[in-house]
XYZ file of C-alpha atoms in Angstrom:
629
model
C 54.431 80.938 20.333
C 56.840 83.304 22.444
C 58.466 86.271 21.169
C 61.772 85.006 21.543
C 60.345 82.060 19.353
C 59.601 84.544 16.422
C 62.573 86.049 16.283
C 64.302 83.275 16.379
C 62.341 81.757 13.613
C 62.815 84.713 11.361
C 65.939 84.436 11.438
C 65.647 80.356 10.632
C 63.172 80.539 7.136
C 65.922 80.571 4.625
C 67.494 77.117 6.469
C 64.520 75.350 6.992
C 63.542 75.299 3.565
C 66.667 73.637 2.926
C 66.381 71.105 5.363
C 66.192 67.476 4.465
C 62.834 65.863 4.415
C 60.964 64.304 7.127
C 58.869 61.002 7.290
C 54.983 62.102 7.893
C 52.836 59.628 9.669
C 50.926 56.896 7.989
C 52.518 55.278 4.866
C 56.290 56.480 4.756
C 57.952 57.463 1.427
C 61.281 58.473 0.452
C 61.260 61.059 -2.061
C 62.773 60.041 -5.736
C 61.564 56.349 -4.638
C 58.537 54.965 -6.055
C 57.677 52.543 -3.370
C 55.937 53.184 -0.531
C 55.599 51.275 2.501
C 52.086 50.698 3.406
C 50.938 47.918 6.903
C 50.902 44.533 5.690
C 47.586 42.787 5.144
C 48.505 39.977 8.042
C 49.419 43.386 10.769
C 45.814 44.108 10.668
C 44.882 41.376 13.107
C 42.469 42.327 16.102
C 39.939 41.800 18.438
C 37.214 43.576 16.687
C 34.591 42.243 14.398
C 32.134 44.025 12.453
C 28.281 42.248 11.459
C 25.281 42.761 9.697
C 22.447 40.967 11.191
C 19.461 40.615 8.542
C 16.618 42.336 9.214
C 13.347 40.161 11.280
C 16.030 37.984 12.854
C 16.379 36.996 16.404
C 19.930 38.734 16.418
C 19.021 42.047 14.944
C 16.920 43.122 18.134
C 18.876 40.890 20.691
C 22.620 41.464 21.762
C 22.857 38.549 23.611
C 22.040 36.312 20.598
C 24.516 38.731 18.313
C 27.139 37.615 20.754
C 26.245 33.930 20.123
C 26.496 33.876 16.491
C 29.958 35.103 17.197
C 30.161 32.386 19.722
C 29.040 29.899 18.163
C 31.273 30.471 14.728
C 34.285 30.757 17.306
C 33.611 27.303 18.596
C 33.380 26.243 14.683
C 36.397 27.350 13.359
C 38.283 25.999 16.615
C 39.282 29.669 17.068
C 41.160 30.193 20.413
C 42.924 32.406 22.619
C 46.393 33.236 21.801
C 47.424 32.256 25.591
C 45.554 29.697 27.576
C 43.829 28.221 24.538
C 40.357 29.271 25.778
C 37.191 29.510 24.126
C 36.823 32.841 22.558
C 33.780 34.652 23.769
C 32.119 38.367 22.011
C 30.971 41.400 23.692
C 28.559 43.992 21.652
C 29.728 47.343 21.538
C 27.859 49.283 19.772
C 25.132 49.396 16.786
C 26.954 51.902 13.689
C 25.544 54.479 11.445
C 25.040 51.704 8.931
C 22.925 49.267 10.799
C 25.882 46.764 11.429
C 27.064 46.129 14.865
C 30.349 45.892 16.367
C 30.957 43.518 18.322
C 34.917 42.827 20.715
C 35.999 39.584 20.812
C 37.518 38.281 24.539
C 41.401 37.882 23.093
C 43.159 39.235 20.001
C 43.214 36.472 17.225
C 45.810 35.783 14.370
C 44.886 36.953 11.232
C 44.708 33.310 10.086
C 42.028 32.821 12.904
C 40.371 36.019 12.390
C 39.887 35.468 9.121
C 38.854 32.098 9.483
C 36.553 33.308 12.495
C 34.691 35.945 9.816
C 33.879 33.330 7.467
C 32.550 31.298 9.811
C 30.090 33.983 11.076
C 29.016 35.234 7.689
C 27.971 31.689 6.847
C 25.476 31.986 9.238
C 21.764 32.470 7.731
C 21.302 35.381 10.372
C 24.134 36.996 8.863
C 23.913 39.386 6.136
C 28.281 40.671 6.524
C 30.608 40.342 8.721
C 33.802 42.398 8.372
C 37.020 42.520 10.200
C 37.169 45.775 12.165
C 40.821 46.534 10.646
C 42.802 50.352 10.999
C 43.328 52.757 7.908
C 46.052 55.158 7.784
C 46.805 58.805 6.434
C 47.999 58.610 2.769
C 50.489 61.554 3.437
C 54.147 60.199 2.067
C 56.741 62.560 2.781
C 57.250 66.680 4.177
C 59.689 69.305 4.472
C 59.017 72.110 6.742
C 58.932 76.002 6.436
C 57.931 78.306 9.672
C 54.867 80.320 9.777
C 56.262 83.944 8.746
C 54.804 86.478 6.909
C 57.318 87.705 4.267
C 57.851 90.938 2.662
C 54.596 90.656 0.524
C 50.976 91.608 1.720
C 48.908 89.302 1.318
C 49.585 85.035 1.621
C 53.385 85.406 1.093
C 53.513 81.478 0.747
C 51.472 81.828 -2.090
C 53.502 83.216 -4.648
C 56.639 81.749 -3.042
C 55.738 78.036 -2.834
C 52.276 77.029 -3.877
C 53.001 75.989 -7.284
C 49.858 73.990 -7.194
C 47.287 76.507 -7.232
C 48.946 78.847 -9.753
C 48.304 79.420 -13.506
C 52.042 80.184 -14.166
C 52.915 76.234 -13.417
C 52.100 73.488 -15.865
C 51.518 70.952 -12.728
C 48.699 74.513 -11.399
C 45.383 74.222 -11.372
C 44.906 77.839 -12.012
C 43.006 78.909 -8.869
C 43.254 82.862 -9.407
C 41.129 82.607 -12.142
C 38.053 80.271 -10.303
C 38.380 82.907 -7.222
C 37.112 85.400 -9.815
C 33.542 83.725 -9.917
C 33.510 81.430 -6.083
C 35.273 80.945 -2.936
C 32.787 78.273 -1.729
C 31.013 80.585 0.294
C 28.115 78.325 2.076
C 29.492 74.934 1.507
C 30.579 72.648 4.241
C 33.246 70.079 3.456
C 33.606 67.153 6.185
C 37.539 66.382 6.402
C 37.598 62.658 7.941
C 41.541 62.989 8.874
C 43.297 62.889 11.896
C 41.733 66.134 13.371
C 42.676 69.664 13.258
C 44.713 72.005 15.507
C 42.215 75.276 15.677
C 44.761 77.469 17.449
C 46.712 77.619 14.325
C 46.885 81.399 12.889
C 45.921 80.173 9.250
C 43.164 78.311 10.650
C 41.641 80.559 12.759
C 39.694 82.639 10.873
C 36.039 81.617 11.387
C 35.983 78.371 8.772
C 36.489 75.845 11.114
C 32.955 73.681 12.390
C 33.140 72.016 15.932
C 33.372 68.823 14.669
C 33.484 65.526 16.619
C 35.752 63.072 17.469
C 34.964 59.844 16.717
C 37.704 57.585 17.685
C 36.432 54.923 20.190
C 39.796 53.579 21.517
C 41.771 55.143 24.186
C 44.948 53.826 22.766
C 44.407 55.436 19.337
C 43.011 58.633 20.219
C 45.376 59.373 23.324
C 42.017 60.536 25.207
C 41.306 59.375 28.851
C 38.569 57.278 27.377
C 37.027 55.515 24.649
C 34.057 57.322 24.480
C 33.573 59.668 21.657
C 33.962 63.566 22.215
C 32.522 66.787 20.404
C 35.116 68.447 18.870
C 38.088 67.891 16.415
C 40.983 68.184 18.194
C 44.329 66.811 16.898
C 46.097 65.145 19.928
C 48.766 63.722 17.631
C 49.656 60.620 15.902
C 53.009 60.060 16.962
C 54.792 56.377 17.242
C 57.204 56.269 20.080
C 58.066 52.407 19.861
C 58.887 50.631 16.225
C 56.516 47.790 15.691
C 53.812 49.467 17.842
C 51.134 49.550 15.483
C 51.840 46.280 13.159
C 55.116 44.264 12.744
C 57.958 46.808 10.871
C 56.031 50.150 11.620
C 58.511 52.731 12.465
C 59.095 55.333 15.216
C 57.929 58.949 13.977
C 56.811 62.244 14.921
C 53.437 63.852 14.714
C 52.225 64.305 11.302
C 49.567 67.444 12.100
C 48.069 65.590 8.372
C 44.323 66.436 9.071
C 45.068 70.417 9.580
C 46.752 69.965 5.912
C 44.091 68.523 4.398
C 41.469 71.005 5.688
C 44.374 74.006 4.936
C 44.359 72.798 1.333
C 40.677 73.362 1.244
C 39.852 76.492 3.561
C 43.030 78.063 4.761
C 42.354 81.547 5.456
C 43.648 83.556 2.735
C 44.291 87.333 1.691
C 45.122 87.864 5.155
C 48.547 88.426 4.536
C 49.673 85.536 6.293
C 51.064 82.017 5.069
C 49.399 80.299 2.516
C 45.991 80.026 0.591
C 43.322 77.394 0.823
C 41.195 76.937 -2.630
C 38.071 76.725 -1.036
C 38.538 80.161 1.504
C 34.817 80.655 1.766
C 33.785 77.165 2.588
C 33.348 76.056 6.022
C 35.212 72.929 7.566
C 33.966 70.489 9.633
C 36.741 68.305 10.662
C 36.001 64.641 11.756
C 38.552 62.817 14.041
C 39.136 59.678 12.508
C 42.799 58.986 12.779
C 45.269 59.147 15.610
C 47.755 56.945 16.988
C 48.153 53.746 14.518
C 45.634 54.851 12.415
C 41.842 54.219 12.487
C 39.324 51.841 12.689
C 36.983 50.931 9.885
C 34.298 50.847 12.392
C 34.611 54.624 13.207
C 35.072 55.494 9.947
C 31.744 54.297 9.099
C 29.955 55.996 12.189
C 31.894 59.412 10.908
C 30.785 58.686 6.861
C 27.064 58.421 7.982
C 27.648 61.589 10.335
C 29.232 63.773 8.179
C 26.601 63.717 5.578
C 23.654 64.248 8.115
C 22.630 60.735 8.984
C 22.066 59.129 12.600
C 24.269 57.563 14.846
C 23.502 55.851 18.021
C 24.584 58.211 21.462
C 26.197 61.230 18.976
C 24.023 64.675 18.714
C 22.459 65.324 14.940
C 24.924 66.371 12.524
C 23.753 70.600 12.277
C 26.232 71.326 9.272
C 25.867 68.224 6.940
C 28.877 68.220 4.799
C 27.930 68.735 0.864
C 31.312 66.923 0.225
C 33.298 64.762 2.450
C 37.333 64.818 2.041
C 39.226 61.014 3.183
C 42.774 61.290 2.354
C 42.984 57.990 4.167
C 42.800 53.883 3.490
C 44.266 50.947 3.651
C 45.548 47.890 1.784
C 42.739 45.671 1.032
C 39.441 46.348 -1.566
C 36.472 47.704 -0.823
C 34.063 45.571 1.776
C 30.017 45.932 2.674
C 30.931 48.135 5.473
C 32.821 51.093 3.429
C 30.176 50.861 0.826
C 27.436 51.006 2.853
C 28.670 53.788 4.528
C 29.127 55.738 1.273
C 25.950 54.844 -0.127
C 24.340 56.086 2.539
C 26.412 59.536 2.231
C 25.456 59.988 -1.396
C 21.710 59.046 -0.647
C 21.986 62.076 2.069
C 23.350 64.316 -0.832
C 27.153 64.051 0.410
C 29.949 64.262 -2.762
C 32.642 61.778 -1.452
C 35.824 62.402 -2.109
C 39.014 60.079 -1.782
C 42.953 59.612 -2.359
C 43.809 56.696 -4.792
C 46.647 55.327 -2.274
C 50.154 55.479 -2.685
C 51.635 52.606 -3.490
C 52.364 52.827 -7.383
C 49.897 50.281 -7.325
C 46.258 49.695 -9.025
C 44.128 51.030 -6.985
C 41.469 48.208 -7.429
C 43.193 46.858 -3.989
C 42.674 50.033 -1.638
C 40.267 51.070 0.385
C 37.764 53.332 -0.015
C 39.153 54.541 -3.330
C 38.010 50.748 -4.810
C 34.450 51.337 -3.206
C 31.323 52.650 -5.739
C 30.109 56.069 -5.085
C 33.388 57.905 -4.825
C 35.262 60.216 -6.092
C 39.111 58.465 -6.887
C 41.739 60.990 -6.852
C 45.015 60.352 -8.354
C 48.430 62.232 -7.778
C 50.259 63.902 -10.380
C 54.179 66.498 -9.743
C 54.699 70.068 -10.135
C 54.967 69.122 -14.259
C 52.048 67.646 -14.683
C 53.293 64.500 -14.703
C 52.099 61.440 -12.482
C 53.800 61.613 -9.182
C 55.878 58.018 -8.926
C 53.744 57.079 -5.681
C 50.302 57.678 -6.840
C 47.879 54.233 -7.130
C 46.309 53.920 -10.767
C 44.050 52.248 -13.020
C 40.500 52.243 -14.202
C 38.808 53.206 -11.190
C 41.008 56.683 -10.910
C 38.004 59.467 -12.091
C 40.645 62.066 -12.264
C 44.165 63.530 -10.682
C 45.496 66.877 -8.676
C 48.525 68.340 -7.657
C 50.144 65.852 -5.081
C 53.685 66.540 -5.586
C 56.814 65.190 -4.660
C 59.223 63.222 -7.238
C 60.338 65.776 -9.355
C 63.076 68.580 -9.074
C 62.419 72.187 -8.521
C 61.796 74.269 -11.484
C 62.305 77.267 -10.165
C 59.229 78.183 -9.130
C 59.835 78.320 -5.290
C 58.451 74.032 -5.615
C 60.471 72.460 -3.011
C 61.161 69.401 -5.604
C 57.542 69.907 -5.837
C 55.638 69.732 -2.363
C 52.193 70.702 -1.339
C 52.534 74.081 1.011
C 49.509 74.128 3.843
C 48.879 74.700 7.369
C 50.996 72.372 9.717
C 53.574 72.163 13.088
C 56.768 71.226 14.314
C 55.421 69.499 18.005
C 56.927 66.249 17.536
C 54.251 65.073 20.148
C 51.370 66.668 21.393
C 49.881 69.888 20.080
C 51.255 72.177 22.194
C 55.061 70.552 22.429
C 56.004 72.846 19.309
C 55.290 75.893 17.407
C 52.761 76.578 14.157
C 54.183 76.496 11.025
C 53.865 75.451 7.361
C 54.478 71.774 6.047
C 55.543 70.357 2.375
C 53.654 67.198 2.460
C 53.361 64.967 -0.982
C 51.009 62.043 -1.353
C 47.253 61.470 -2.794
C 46.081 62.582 0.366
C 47.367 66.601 -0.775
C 45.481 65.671 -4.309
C 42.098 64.806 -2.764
C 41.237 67.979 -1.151
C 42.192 69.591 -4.235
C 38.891 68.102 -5.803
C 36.711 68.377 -3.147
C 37.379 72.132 -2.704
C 36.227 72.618 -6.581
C 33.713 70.572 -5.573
C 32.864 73.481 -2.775
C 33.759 76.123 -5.623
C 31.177 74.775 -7.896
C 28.226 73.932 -5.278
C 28.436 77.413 -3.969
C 28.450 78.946 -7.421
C 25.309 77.381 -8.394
C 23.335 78.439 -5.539
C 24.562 81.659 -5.712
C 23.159 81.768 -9.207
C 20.273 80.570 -7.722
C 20.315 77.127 -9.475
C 19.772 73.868 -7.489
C 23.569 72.413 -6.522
C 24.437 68.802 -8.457
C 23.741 65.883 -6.773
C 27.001 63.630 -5.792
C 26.651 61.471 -9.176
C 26.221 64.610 -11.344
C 29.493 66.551 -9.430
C 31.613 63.487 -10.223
C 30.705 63.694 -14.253
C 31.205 67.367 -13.941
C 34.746 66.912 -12.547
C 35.823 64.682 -14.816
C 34.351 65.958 -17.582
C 36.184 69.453 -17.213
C 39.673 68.293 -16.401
C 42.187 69.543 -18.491
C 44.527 67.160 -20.401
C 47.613 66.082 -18.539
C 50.482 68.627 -20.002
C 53.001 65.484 -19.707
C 51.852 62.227 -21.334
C 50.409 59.293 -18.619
C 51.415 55.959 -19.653
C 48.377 53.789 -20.712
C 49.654 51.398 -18.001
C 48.926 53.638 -15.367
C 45.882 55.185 -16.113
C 45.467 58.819 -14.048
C 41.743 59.210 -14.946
C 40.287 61.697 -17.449
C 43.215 64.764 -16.767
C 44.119 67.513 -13.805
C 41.113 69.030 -12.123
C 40.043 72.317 -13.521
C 38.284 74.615 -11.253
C 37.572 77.375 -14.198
C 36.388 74.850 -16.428
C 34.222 73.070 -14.091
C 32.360 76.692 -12.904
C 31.846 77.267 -16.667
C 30.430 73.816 -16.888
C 28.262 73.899 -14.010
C 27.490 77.626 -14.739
C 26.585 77.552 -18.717
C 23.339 78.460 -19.396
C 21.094 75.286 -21.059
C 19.807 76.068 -24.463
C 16.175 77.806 -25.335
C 15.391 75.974 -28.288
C 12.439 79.120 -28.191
C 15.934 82.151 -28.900
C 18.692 79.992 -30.483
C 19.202 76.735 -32.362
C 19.985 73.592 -29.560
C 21.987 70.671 -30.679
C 21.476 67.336 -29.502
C 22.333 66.778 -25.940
C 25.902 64.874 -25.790
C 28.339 63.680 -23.285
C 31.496 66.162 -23.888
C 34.736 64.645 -25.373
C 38.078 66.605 -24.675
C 40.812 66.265 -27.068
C 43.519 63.007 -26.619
C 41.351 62.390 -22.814
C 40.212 58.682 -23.172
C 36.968 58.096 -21.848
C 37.816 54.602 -19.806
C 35.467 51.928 -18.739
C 32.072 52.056 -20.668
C 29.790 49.291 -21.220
C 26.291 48.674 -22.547
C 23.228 46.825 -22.960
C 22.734 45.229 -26.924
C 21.057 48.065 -28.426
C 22.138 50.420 -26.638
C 23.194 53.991 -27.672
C 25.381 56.696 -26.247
C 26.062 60.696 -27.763
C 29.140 62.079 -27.449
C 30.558 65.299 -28.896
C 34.002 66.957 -29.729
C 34.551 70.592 -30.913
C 37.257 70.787 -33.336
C 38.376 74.248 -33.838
C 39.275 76.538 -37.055
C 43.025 75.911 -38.130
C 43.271 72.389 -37.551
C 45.393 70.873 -40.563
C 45.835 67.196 -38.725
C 43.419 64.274 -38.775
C 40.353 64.099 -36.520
C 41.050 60.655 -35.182
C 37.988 58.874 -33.137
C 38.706 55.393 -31.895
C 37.155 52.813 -29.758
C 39.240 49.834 -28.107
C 39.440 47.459 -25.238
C 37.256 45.611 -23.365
C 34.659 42.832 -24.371
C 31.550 42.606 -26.975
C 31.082 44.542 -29.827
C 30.483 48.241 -30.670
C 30.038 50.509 -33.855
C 30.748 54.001 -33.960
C 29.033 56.656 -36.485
C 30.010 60.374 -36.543
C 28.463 63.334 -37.980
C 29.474 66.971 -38.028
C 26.956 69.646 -36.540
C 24.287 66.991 -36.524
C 23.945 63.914 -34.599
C 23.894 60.766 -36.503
C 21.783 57.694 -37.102
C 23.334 54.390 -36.645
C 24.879 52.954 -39.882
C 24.036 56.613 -41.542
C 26.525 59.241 -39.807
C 29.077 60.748 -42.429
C 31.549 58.359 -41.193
C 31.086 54.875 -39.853
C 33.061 52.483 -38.393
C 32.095 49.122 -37.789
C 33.937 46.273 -37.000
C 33.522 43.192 -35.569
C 34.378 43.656 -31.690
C 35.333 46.919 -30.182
C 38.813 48.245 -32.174
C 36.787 50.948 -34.290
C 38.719 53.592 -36.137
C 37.188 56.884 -37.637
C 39.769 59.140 -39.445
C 38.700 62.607 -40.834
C 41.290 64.392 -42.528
C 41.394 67.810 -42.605
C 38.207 68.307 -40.168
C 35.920 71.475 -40.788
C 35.838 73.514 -37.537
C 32.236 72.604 -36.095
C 31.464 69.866 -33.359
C 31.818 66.587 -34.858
C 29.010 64.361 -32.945
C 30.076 60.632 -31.789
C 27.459 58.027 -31.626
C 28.638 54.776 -29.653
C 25.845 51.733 -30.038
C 26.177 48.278 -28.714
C 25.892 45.799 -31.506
C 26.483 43.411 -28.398
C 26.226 43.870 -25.021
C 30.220 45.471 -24.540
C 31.755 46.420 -21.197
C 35.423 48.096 -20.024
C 35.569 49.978 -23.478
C 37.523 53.168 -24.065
C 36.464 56.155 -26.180
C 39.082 58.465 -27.580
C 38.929 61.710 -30.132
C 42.161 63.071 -31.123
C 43.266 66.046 -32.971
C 46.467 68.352 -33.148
């Protein structure tokens, strides 16, 4: 940036944060609307296929006879070229992380015929999956813009001014001062699968940035001079210059800069007296190109999952800095398929806590991509009160929510109507066609890296305590199981998962010292209820049993209310005080026929009041709730 530049955007702060707000790249939203516009399912049509050959078959050691299956399903399905009515033939491309193969058909195909085309293949008996090779987009909704200017405090100006999100003195905060007291992340690498990063930027230039790679295999998308894949990270922009250049409708827009965000909201240099904070500012980032223009395919997405984590992919250098959590504020519309999930599963089995925005379509997220897949971490959106933010997907599969913002007015805390404050530009274009700056972004993509950097927090704690870190299924209890309640009430329609993440509460979590039954008197181990947080989706074998506990405090004059509802089969519930109870013997016992089960204790003692759920049938999609004033 010149010199002339910085004067000139002193000069311009107080205006720009008034300015009106921009469309980001990816899914567009207007702010104060609930809907947002995401590709339609029949734009994703291509020329790329994705399929798993099962293992000791011809076609999984022969790409000639992969490229016949294809073939051969083509001639099947009567699928031809869209001019000249040809016979489609298939080219192999490459083998991915996952042991699939991607394979390029001769001619793009309707989706009607591409669709038709993959059923035909995966009815072969050499096929184990075949997948349509379709693009995902950023989840990033809306922005405003502020330039990159220190102000007249030290240290982070942007901090006090705008981030709303990180601060205790906010109701929609997640009270970061307080977790910086005990970890910064120090140690831990988080993987940020986005659309790259721009390392020049001042706020991002402070040693936490990785090398990264760039795994985008398609000249078109990445805006390289080929479609080979390239070490490093570099952001060459996402812009759309033509509408309808990516699928039918999409619209003209600038740059959106959304992977430097991301990794800003996890590891922005901070108490450097300049910008804004990142939550994580001892963790390391390692950002994975994933995303450029019109998105990203699934098939590189894959290859970078299975990277990130440490695992091999064909013609791409080992991974040195596997990523102990992986960050993918991306997706698209359609549920999770064989080659997300075996991607992720083959994270987690590397030791990789994945991490991903629920979508933002005011929509259940059981239709979205990866945030419907097993194995991940499903973070929902919620405003600077708490509140869910109108865009954010919901439902069952949501584990818990984080500051997204947008949809709500400023409160006078400096919120911007509520935006998410990180690293960003004003190049419309490429990286160097504007200056560095700051961004107000809103969207489930701002809430994900939220939880992954307490995910960063609480790893590097726990080694620094010199205790082994969680593995990714016992990070993802921990999470939800220290989220505070929601300050503003979530309608049961549109579930936000178990509350706001909680980085204090989680490093007390993961940091409490187990019990020596040898010095002190242990209780029974139980699974921790928080007051009015329903626990959502449990199910169980007959005979099955599962502990739970609740802490009720002195000076409670309301009822202790424990309930169990929903779902299918048939449940009992028993409840004991300071002691964990039989079944059919607690001090209170509830038990129906089916699953509505209502224990009501008036006047509760102060003690922990221990929950005992067993299966009188097997029961599934059942919610557990304790309740107190």
């Amino acid at each position: 940036m010149s010199m002339k530049r910085k004067s000139l955007l002193c000069a311009a702060i107080a205006a720009a944060i008034g300015m009106p707000a921009a469309f980001a790249a990816g899914p567009q939203a207007v702010i104060g609307d609930s809907k947002i516009a995401q590709p339609p399912a029949a734009a994703q049509a291509g020329a790329r296929v994705i399929v798993k050959y099962r293992d000791g078959s011809l076609e999984s050691t022969s790409n000639m006879a992969k490229s016949r299956v294809v073939e051969s399903a083509a001639a099947r399905s009567g699928a031809r070229m869209q001019v000249g009515g040809g016979a489609v033939s298939a080219r192999h491309l490459r083998r991915l992380g996952i042991g699939a193969d991607l394979l390029r058909l001769s001619q793009k195909l309707d989706r009607d015929g591409l669709e038709t085309l993959v059923r035909e293949i995966a009815a072969d008996p050499a096929v184990e999956y075949a997948v349509i090779d379709e693009r995902d987009y950023a989840l990033g909704p809306a922005r405003r813009a502020t330039e990159a200017q220190p102000q007249f405090t030290p240290d982070d100006p942007f901090f006090a001014q705008y981030q709303w999100n990180l601060r205790t003195d906010n109701p929609g905060g997640i009270h970061a001062e307080s977790a910086w007291d005990v970890s910064t992340g120090d140690g831990v690498v988080v993987a940020v699968l986005d659309t790259g990063i721009l390392p020049e930027h001042p706020d991002m230039s402070g040693g936490q940035l990785l090398a990264g790679y760039d795994f985008i295999t398609d000249a078109f998308v990445s805006r390289r001079d080929t479609d080979e894949r390239v070490p490093g990270a570099l952001d060459y922009g996402d812009w759309n210059p033509v509408a309808s250049e990516c699928y039918a409708g999409s619209p003209v827009q600038d740059s959106s800069w959304h992977g430097t965000h991301v990794a800003g909201t996890v590891a922005e240099s901070t108490n450097n007296a300049l910008g804004a904070a990142g939550i994580a500012h001892g963790a390391q980032v390692l950002p994975v190109r994933v995303l450029g223009r019109c998105g990203g395919y699934l098939s590189d997405i894959a290859d970078a999952i299975v990277w990130a984590s440490g695992g091999t992919v064909d013609g791409i250098p080992a991974n040195e800095h596997p990523a102990e959590i992986i960050n993918m504020s991306l997706g698209g519309g359609a549920p999770c398929d064989a080659v997300y999930q075996s991607a992720i599963d083959t994270a987690v089995a590397n030791g990789s806590t994945v991490v991903v925005a629920a979508g933002n379509s005011n929509a259940n997220v059981a239709n979205f991509r990866p945030a419907s897949c097993d194995n991940v971490v499903v973070v929902g959106a919620t405003r600077i009160t708490g509140g869910k933010a109108s865009y954010s997907n919901y439902g069952e599969l949501v584990d818990l929510s984080a500051p997204g913002g947008g949809g709500g007015a400023d409160t006078g805390n400096g919120g911007w109507d509520g935006y998410i404050l990180q690293a960003g530009s004003d190049a419309a274009t490429t990286p160097d066609s504007g200056d560095y700056l700051y961004t107000g972004y809103a969207g489930t993509s701002m809430a994900s890296p939220h939880v992954a950097a307490v995910a960063a927090l609480v790893q590097s704690a726990l080694v620094a305590a010199e205790r082994d870190p969680l593995s990714p299924a016992e990070m993802e209890a921990l999470l939800k199981d220290s989220a505070r309640a929601f300050p503003v009430s979530i309608p049961s329609t549109t579930p936000l998962g178990t509350g706001i993440v909680d980085p204090v509460a989680a490093l007390d979590a993961a940091l409490e010292e187990p019990c020596d039954p040898e010095v002190e008197e242990c209780g029974p181990e139980a699974i921790e209820l928080l007051n009015k947080v329903p626990v959502r989706g449990l199910s169980g074998a007959a005979g099955s049993e599962a502990l739970y506990a609740i802490e009720v405090p002195a000076g409670v004059n309301g009822p202790l209310s424990i309930t169990s509802s929903g779902g299918s089969g048939d449940v009992s519930l028993h409840v004991s005080l300071d002691a964990e109870p039989e079944a059919g013997a607690g001090d209170w016992n509830s038990t129906r026929p089916g699953n509505s089960e209502v224990i009501r204790i008036n006047r509760p003692a102060a003690g922990v009041y221990y929950v005992k759920l067993v299966s009188v049938r097997a029961f599934s999609n059942v919610t557990l709730q304790a309740r107190h004033n």
